[in-house]
Short mmCIF file of C-alpha atoms in Angstrom, two decimals:
data_model
loop_
_atom_site.label_atom_id
_atom_site.label_comp_id
_atom_site.label_asym_id
_atom_site.label_seq_id
_atom_site.Cartn_x
_atom_site.Cartn_y
_atom_site.Cartn_z
CA MET A 26 105.07 118.46 110.15
CA LEU A 27 102.68 118.19 107.24
CA SER A 28 102.24 121.97 107.20
CA TYR A 29 106.04 122.41 106.86
CA ALA A 30 106.04 119.93 103.98
CA ALA A 31 103.16 121.82 102.38
CA ILE A 32 105.02 125.12 102.64
CA PHE A 33 108.19 123.54 101.20
CA VAL A 34 106.28 121.98 98.28
CA SER A 35 104.43 125.22 97.54
CA THR A 36 107.84 126.89 97.27
CA LEU A 37 108.87 124.27 94.72
CA ILE A 38 105.63 124.82 92.78
CA GLY A 39 106.05 128.59 92.91
CA PHE A 40 109.50 128.16 91.41
CA SER A 41 108.07 125.91 88.67
CA LEU A 42 105.43 128.57 87.92
CA LEU A 43 108.23 131.12 87.49
CA LEU A 44 110.03 128.81 85.05
CA ASN A 45 106.77 128.33 83.13
CA LEU A 46 106.23 132.08 83.08
CA TRP A 47 109.70 132.53 81.58
CA ARG A 48 108.85 130.07 78.83
CA PHE A 49 105.47 131.76 78.36
CA ILE A 50 107.10 135.15 77.81
CA LYS A 51 110.03 133.95 75.72
CA GLY A 52 108.13 131.65 73.36
CA PRO A 53 109.63 131.51 70.68
CA HIS A 54 106.53 130.13 68.99
CA MET A 55 102.84 130.38 69.94
CA LEU A 56 102.82 126.62 70.70
CA ASP A 57 105.56 127.05 73.32
CA ARG A 58 103.29 129.56 75.04
CA ILE A 59 100.38 127.11 74.94
CA ILE A 60 102.40 124.32 76.50
CA ALA A 61 103.71 126.72 79.15
CA LEU A 62 100.13 127.71 79.94
CA ASP A 63 99.08 124.05 80.11
CA THR A 64 101.86 123.31 82.61
CA MET A 65 100.80 126.37 84.60
CA TYR A 66 97.29 124.93 84.81
CA ILE A 67 98.68 121.68 86.24
CA ASN A 68 100.82 123.57 88.75
CA ALA A 69 97.81 125.64 89.77
CA ILE A 70 95.82 122.45 90.48
CA ALA A 71 98.67 121.27 92.69
CA LEU A 72 98.69 124.59 94.56
CA ILE A 73 94.94 124.38 95.21
CA ILE A 74 95.22 120.81 96.53
CA LEU A 75 98.09 121.95 98.76
CA LEU A 76 95.97 124.80 100.10
CA GLY A 77 93.25 122.27 100.89
CA ILE A 78 95.73 120.10 102.83
CA PHE A 79 97.17 123.14 104.60
CA LEU A 80 93.76 124.40 105.74
CA GLU A 81 92.50 120.83 106.34
CA THR A 82 89.40 121.23 104.19
CA THR A 83 88.11 119.43 101.09
CA LEU A 84 86.15 122.48 99.90
CA TYR A 85 88.70 123.41 97.25
CA TYR A 86 88.50 120.05 95.48
CA GLU A 87 85.77 121.25 93.07
CA GLY A 88 87.88 124.25 92.12
CA ALA A 89 90.79 121.97 91.23
CA LEU A 90 88.49 119.78 89.14
CA LEU A 91 87.17 122.82 87.28
CA ILE A 92 90.68 124.07 86.52
CA ALA A 93 91.63 120.61 85.23
CA MET A 94 88.66 120.56 82.85
CA LEU A 95 89.03 124.17 81.66
CA GLY A 96 92.76 123.65 81.10
CA PHE A 97 92.19 120.66 78.85
CA VAL A 98 89.39 122.30 76.87
CA SER A 99 91.22 125.57 76.31
CA THR A 100 94.47 123.84 75.30
CA SER A 101 92.70 121.66 72.75
CA ALA A 102 90.69 124.63 71.44
CA VAL A 103 93.82 126.68 70.77
CA CYS A 104 95.54 123.65 69.17
CA LYS A 105 92.52 123.23 66.93
CA PHE A 106 92.71 126.89 66.01
CA ILE A 107 96.36 126.56 65.02
CA LEU A 108 95.63 123.39 63.02
CA ARG A 109 92.60 124.72 61.14
CA GLY A 110 92.70 128.50 61.48
CA ASP A 111 89.16 128.32 62.81
CA ILE A 112 87.40 126.79 65.83
CA ILE A 113 83.84 126.73 64.55
CA GLU A 114 83.99 125.21 61.08
CA MET B 24 101.69 110.93 112.97
CA ILE B 25 102.70 108.12 110.64
CA VAL B 26 99.95 109.26 108.26
CA GLU B 27 101.38 112.76 108.22
CA LEU B 28 104.83 111.32 107.48
CA ILE B 29 103.56 109.27 104.53
CA SER B 30 101.58 112.17 103.08
CA SER B 31 104.56 114.49 103.49
CA ILE B 32 106.75 112.04 101.57
CA PHE B 33 104.21 111.84 98.74
CA LEU B 34 103.86 115.63 98.72
CA ILE B 35 107.60 116.14 98.39
CA ILE B 36 107.88 113.50 95.62
CA GLY B 37 105.06 115.27 93.78
CA GLY B 38 106.60 118.70 94.19
CA VAL B 39 109.98 117.48 92.95
CA PHE B 40 108.43 115.90 89.84
CA LEU B 41 106.43 119.06 89.08
CA LEU B 42 109.65 121.05 89.36
CA VAL B 43 111.47 118.57 87.06
CA GLY B 44 108.70 118.98 84.46
CA SER B 45 109.00 122.75 84.56
CA VAL B 46 112.81 122.63 84.43
CA GLY B 47 112.49 120.43 81.33
CA LEU B 48 110.11 122.96 79.77
CA PHE B 49 112.65 125.65 80.63
CA ARG B 50 115.89 124.19 79.34
CA LEU B 51 115.30 121.57 76.61
CA PRO B 52 116.29 122.89 73.16
CA ASP B 53 113.43 122.22 70.73
CA PHE B 54 109.65 122.08 70.95
CA TYR B 55 109.26 118.33 70.50
CA MET B 56 111.67 117.67 73.36
CA ARG B 57 110.01 120.27 75.56
CA LEU B 58 106.74 118.43 75.03
CA HIS B 59 108.09 115.40 76.94
CA ALA B 60 108.75 117.08 80.27
CA PRO B 61 105.30 118.50 81.11
CA THR B 62 103.28 115.57 79.79
CA LYS B 63 105.08 113.00 81.90
CA ALA B 64 106.75 114.57 84.90
CA SER B 65 103.90 116.95 85.69
CA THR B 66 101.32 114.18 85.37
CA LEU B 67 103.14 111.99 87.88
CA GLY B 68 103.76 114.99 90.12
CA ILE B 69 100.10 115.89 90.33
CA GLY B 70 99.28 112.19 90.84
CA ALA B 71 101.61 111.98 93.84
CA ILE B 72 100.20 115.17 95.39
CA LEU B 73 96.65 113.85 94.98
CA VAL B 74 97.66 110.52 96.57
CA ALA B 75 99.02 112.50 99.53
CA SER B 76 95.72 114.35 99.75
CA ILE B 77 93.72 111.11 99.62
CA ILE B 78 95.82 109.52 102.40
CA PHE B 79 95.62 112.63 104.59
CA PHE B 80 91.86 113.17 104.32
CA SER B 81 90.99 109.47 104.56
CA PHE B 82 92.64 109.15 107.94
CA LYS B 83 91.72 112.61 109.25
CA GLU B 84 87.99 112.13 108.81
CA GLU B 85 85.72 109.16 109.22
CA GLY B 86 85.43 106.93 106.15
CA ILE B 87 87.45 107.00 102.97
CA ASN B 88 87.68 110.10 100.83
CA ILE B 89 88.74 109.14 97.33
CA GLN B 90 87.20 112.07 95.46
CA GLU B 91 90.65 113.22 94.40
CA MET B 92 91.00 110.03 92.36
CA LEU B 93 88.69 111.73 89.85
CA ILE B 94 91.17 114.55 89.15
CA THR B 95 93.99 112.00 88.80
CA LEU B 96 91.92 109.94 86.39
CA PHE B 97 90.98 113.02 84.38
CA ILE B 98 94.56 114.26 84.10
CA PHE B 99 95.89 110.81 83.16
CA LEU B 100 93.22 110.60 80.44
CA THR B 101 93.77 114.09 79.02
CA ALA B 102 97.58 114.41 79.18
CA PRO B 103 98.21 112.10 76.15
CA ILE B 104 95.47 113.82 74.14
CA THR B 105 96.93 117.26 74.83
CA ALA B 106 100.41 116.00 73.91
CA HIS B 107 99.11 114.50 70.68
CA MET B 108 97.25 117.67 69.68
CA LEU B 109 100.23 119.87 70.47
CA SER B 110 102.61 117.72 68.43
CA LYS B 111 100.12 117.58 65.56
CA ALA B 112 99.88 121.38 65.58
CA ALA B 113 103.67 121.65 65.78
CA LEU B 114 104.06 119.42 62.73
CA HIS B 115 101.41 121.47 60.94
CA VAL B 116 103.23 124.78 61.37
CA ARG B 117 106.61 123.07 60.69
CA LEU B 118 108.36 123.97 63.93
CA PRO B 119 112.13 123.51 63.64
CA THR B 120 113.73 120.37 65.11
CA GLU B 121 117.16 119.99 66.65
CA PRO B 122 119.90 119.43 64.00
CA HIS B 123 120.95 116.04 65.39
CA THR B 124 117.42 114.60 65.53
CA LEU B 125 117.19 111.05 64.22
CA ASN B 126 115.05 110.60 61.06
CA ARG B 127 114.76 114.34 60.65
CA ASP B 128 114.05 113.86 56.93
CA LYS B 129 110.81 112.01 57.74
CA VAL B 130 109.06 115.06 59.21
CA GLU B 131 107.32 115.95 55.96
CA GLN B 132 106.17 112.33 55.56
CA ILE B 133 104.77 112.32 59.10
CA ARG B 134 103.13 115.69 58.55
CA THR B 135 101.16 114.43 55.55
CA ARG B 136 100.25 111.18 57.39
CA GLN B 137 101.85 108.86 54.85
CA ALA B 138 102.58 105.26 55.78
CA GLU B 139 106.14 104.07 56.23
CA PRO B 140 107.14 102.36 52.95
CA LYS B 141 107.66 98.61 53.26
CA ASP B 142 111.22 97.39 52.81
CA MET C 8 86.84 90.38 67.08
CA LYS C 9 83.55 91.27 68.71
CA ARG C 10 81.55 94.40 68.03
CA ILE C 11 79.28 96.21 70.46
CA LYS C 12 75.67 95.04 70.37
CA GLU C 13 73.72 98.19 69.67
CA ASN C 14 70.40 97.09 71.08
CA ALA C 15 71.48 95.70 74.45
CA ILE C 16 70.49 97.54 77.65
CA VAL C 17 74.16 97.87 78.58
CA PRO C 18 75.92 98.05 75.21
CA SER C 19 79.36 98.56 76.72
CA PRO C 20 80.06 97.36 80.27
CA PHE C 21 83.16 99.55 80.47
CA THR C 22 81.28 102.77 79.76
CA PHE C 23 78.67 101.69 82.29
CA LEU C 24 81.25 101.04 85.01
CA LEU C 25 83.14 104.24 84.28
CA LEU C 26 80.02 106.42 84.46
CA PHE C 27 78.86 104.63 87.61
CA ILE C 28 82.17 105.16 89.44
CA VAL C 29 82.63 108.73 88.21
CA TRP C 30 79.15 109.71 89.41
CA LEU C 31 79.77 108.18 92.84
CA LEU C 32 83.13 109.92 93.16
CA LEU C 33 81.74 113.24 91.98
CA THR C 34 78.90 113.31 94.48
CA ASN C 35 80.94 111.58 97.21
CA SER C 36 77.95 109.97 98.91
CA TYR C 37 77.32 106.24 98.90
CA GLY C 38 73.72 105.90 100.12
CA LEU C 39 71.11 103.70 98.47
CA GLY C 40 69.38 106.61 96.72
CA ASN C 41 72.59 107.84 95.16
CA LEU C 42 73.51 104.29 94.07
CA LEU C 43 70.14 104.01 92.29
CA LEU C 44 70.62 107.41 90.67
CA ALA C 45 74.09 106.36 89.49
CA LEU C 46 72.65 103.14 88.07
CA PHE C 47 69.92 105.07 86.25
CA LEU C 48 72.33 107.68 84.83
CA SER C 49 74.91 105.15 83.67
CA ILE C 50 72.23 103.30 81.69
CA ALA C 51 70.38 106.39 80.43
CA LEU C 52 73.35 108.50 79.29
CA PRO C 53 74.87 105.92 76.86
CA TRP C 54 71.35 105.34 75.50
CA LEU C 55 70.90 109.07 74.83
CA VAL C 56 74.14 109.34 72.88
CA ARG C 57 73.79 106.00 71.05
CA ASP C 58 73.68 107.70 67.62
CA ILE C 59 77.18 109.17 67.80
CA ARG C 60 78.76 105.93 69.02
CA SER C 61 80.81 104.45 66.23
CA ASN C 62 80.86 100.71 65.65
CA THR C 63 83.65 100.12 68.12
CA LEU C 64 85.22 96.91 69.34
CA ARG C 65 84.23 95.10 72.48
CA VAL C 66 86.80 94.09 75.04
CA ALA C 67 87.33 90.39 74.42
CA LYS C 68 89.23 89.55 77.62
CA PRO C 69 88.22 91.96 80.42
CA LEU C 70 90.20 90.02 83.03
CA LYS C 71 93.48 91.05 81.39
CA THR C 72 92.82 94.78 81.76
CA PRO C 73 93.74 95.21 85.47
CA GLY C 74 97.12 93.61 84.81
CA TYR C 75 97.70 95.97 81.89
CA ILE C 76 96.74 99.02 83.96
CA LEU C 77 99.03 97.99 86.83
CA MET C 78 101.92 97.41 84.41
CA LEU C 79 101.17 100.84 82.91
CA LEU C 80 101.26 102.54 86.33
CA TRP C 81 104.58 100.88 87.17
CA ASP C 82 106.02 101.90 83.79
CA ILE C 83 104.84 105.49 84.29
CA ILE C 84 106.76 105.70 87.58
CA VAL C 85 109.92 104.08 86.15
CA SER C 86 109.85 106.20 83.00
CA ASN C 87 109.43 109.38 84.99
CA VAL C 88 112.61 108.67 86.92
CA ILE C 89 114.42 108.07 83.62
CA VAL C 90 113.00 111.23 82.05
CA ALA C 91 113.97 113.22 85.15
CA GLN C 92 117.57 112.01 84.80
CA GLN C 93 117.58 112.91 81.11
CA VAL C 94 116.04 116.34 81.69
CA LEU C 95 118.47 117.25 84.46
CA GLY C 96 121.50 115.67 82.74
CA ALA C 97 123.66 117.11 79.98
CA LYS C 98 121.70 118.18 76.92
CA GLU C 99 124.50 117.04 74.59
CA ASN C 100 124.04 113.37 75.56
CA LEU C 101 120.43 113.31 74.38
CA ARG C 102 119.72 112.03 70.90
CA PRO C 103 116.08 112.83 70.08
CA GLY C 104 114.40 111.30 67.07
CA PHE C 105 111.30 110.35 65.18
CA VAL C 106 110.64 106.60 65.06
CA ALA C 107 108.16 104.81 62.80
CA VAL C 108 106.45 101.91 64.59
CA PRO C 109 104.69 99.46 62.24
CA LEU C 110 101.30 98.44 63.66
CA ASP C 111 99.65 95.01 63.56
CA MET C 112 96.24 96.41 64.51
CA ARG C 113 93.91 98.33 62.21
CA GLU C 114 91.12 99.30 64.62
CA PRO C 115 90.90 102.93 65.85
CA LEU C 116 90.17 102.15 69.51
CA PRO C 117 93.19 99.91 70.28
CA ILE C 118 95.45 102.27 68.32
CA THR C 119 94.19 105.20 70.39
CA LEU C 120 94.90 103.28 73.59
CA LEU C 121 98.35 102.29 72.34
CA ALA C 122 99.14 105.91 71.40
CA SER C 123 98.02 107.16 74.82
CA THR C 124 100.09 104.46 76.53
CA ILE C 125 103.14 105.48 74.52
CA SER C 126 102.61 109.15 75.38
CA LEU C 127 102.57 108.35 79.09
CA THR C 128 105.59 106.01 79.19
CA PRO C 129 109.37 105.84 78.57
CA GLY C 130 110.47 109.14 77.02
CA THR C 131 108.18 108.87 74.01
CA VAL C 132 105.25 110.90 72.68
CA SER C 133 103.11 109.62 69.83
CA THR C 134 102.87 112.37 67.24
CA GLU C 135 100.88 111.02 64.33
CA VAL C 136 99.35 107.88 62.85
CA SER C 137 99.43 107.32 59.10
CA GLU C 138 96.17 107.66 57.25
CA ASP C 139 95.77 103.91 56.65
CA TYR C 140 96.53 103.09 60.34
CA SER C 141 99.61 101.07 59.40
CA THR C 142 102.33 103.18 61.04
CA LEU C 143 102.49 105.06 64.32
CA TYR C 144 105.03 107.89 64.39
CA VAL C 145 106.64 108.40 67.77
CA HIS C 146 108.97 111.14 68.96
CA ALA C 147 111.47 109.94 71.55
CA LEU C 148 113.61 112.04 73.85
CA ASN C 149 116.61 109.74 73.60
CA VAL C 150 117.06 107.01 71.00
CA PRO C 151 120.26 105.03 71.47
CA ASP C 152 118.87 102.13 69.41
CA GLU C 153 115.93 102.59 67.06
CA GLN C 154 115.12 98.88 66.54
CA ALA C 155 115.22 98.16 70.28
CA LEU C 156 112.68 100.92 70.93
CA ILE C 157 110.33 99.58 68.24
CA GLN C 158 110.66 96.04 69.62
CA GLN C 159 110.01 97.24 73.17
CA ILE C 160 106.84 99.13 72.17
CA LYS C 161 105.52 96.19 70.15
CA GLN C 162 106.22 93.52 72.76
CA ARG C 163 105.42 95.37 75.92
CA TYR C 164 102.32 97.34 74.92
CA GLU C 165 100.94 96.19 71.57
CA THR C 166 100.83 92.45 72.32
CA PRO C 167 98.71 92.77 75.53
CA LEU C 168 96.37 95.24 73.81
CA LYS C 169 95.91 92.81 70.93
CA GLU C 170 95.05 90.07 73.42
CA ILE C 171 92.61 92.29 75.32
CA PHE C 172 90.73 93.26 72.18
CA GLY C 173 91.17 89.90 70.50
CA CYS C 174 92.29 91.30 67.15
#
């Protein structure tokens, strides 16, 4: 039963990723693209956790943690770039 | 069996909230409003999915497995910071707001970090 | 208002506890050796970065923090249901707005915590704080009543934070 739930939820997340992709392509501003990318990071973490539940393994947990950290760092770096026009001041 | 049921319920709650966050990002009219949907709905969605994962793995294997708490903690700590930096950058580049936004005239005052004048 | 004692072995018990728990969760083993390693790291790491620690406040009433965190978790769940309704409902009914919340606190750490709390709860994102820390500017998804929102933020979140930090 859990595997059916996992498949259903991954469909929902795939649909959310499509919506994010639409926002990523349409914009209209650079910041809209950044926030779309940030949401895509979160959805990707959810997909990895789901894969771990589906395959009944905790191996993928470190991958999810890495994506969470890289997502935060890259989002704040690009925000900093837009604020200052430079990352290394 | 009952464990699988509980984790499935948490999974579906999480998936629905993630979808709501993305729908908000898709259809809300201006940037500041779009900021709300991913920071809140997606954070709770990922939290619910991680709770499902914790419940599932804790009962499947011997002993508790609360490693996933770390991702939840990290996302709950970073989501407000990301939201704050994004809104700061949006104010900096003067992104347009919806015409019927309340206190729309204060944007320039907020942008330059002035205090609200005392009455 | 109590400041952190710079020379103590454990200058900030909260940093110590956080590092200890995060190390245990990260390695996911709870043997004696790993506990000792966690203890060592959570004392050594704050000591190594002591120079960049600003003169921050100490938590005056630690026993009040679990209650605050539980209230915060409950509010996150409730607010998400509300935001979901607003997101999926008619766009014309939403009245977004910027709201200026006057602050009673002047310390950076409690204001940061208040701003993060606001970003996570009822349809609000904190956008900016004024340079003299006297006003917090908040963007809300739906503002039917500006004064009610300010009152709610001040009573529900600022008052407990003021008690916790004793300022």
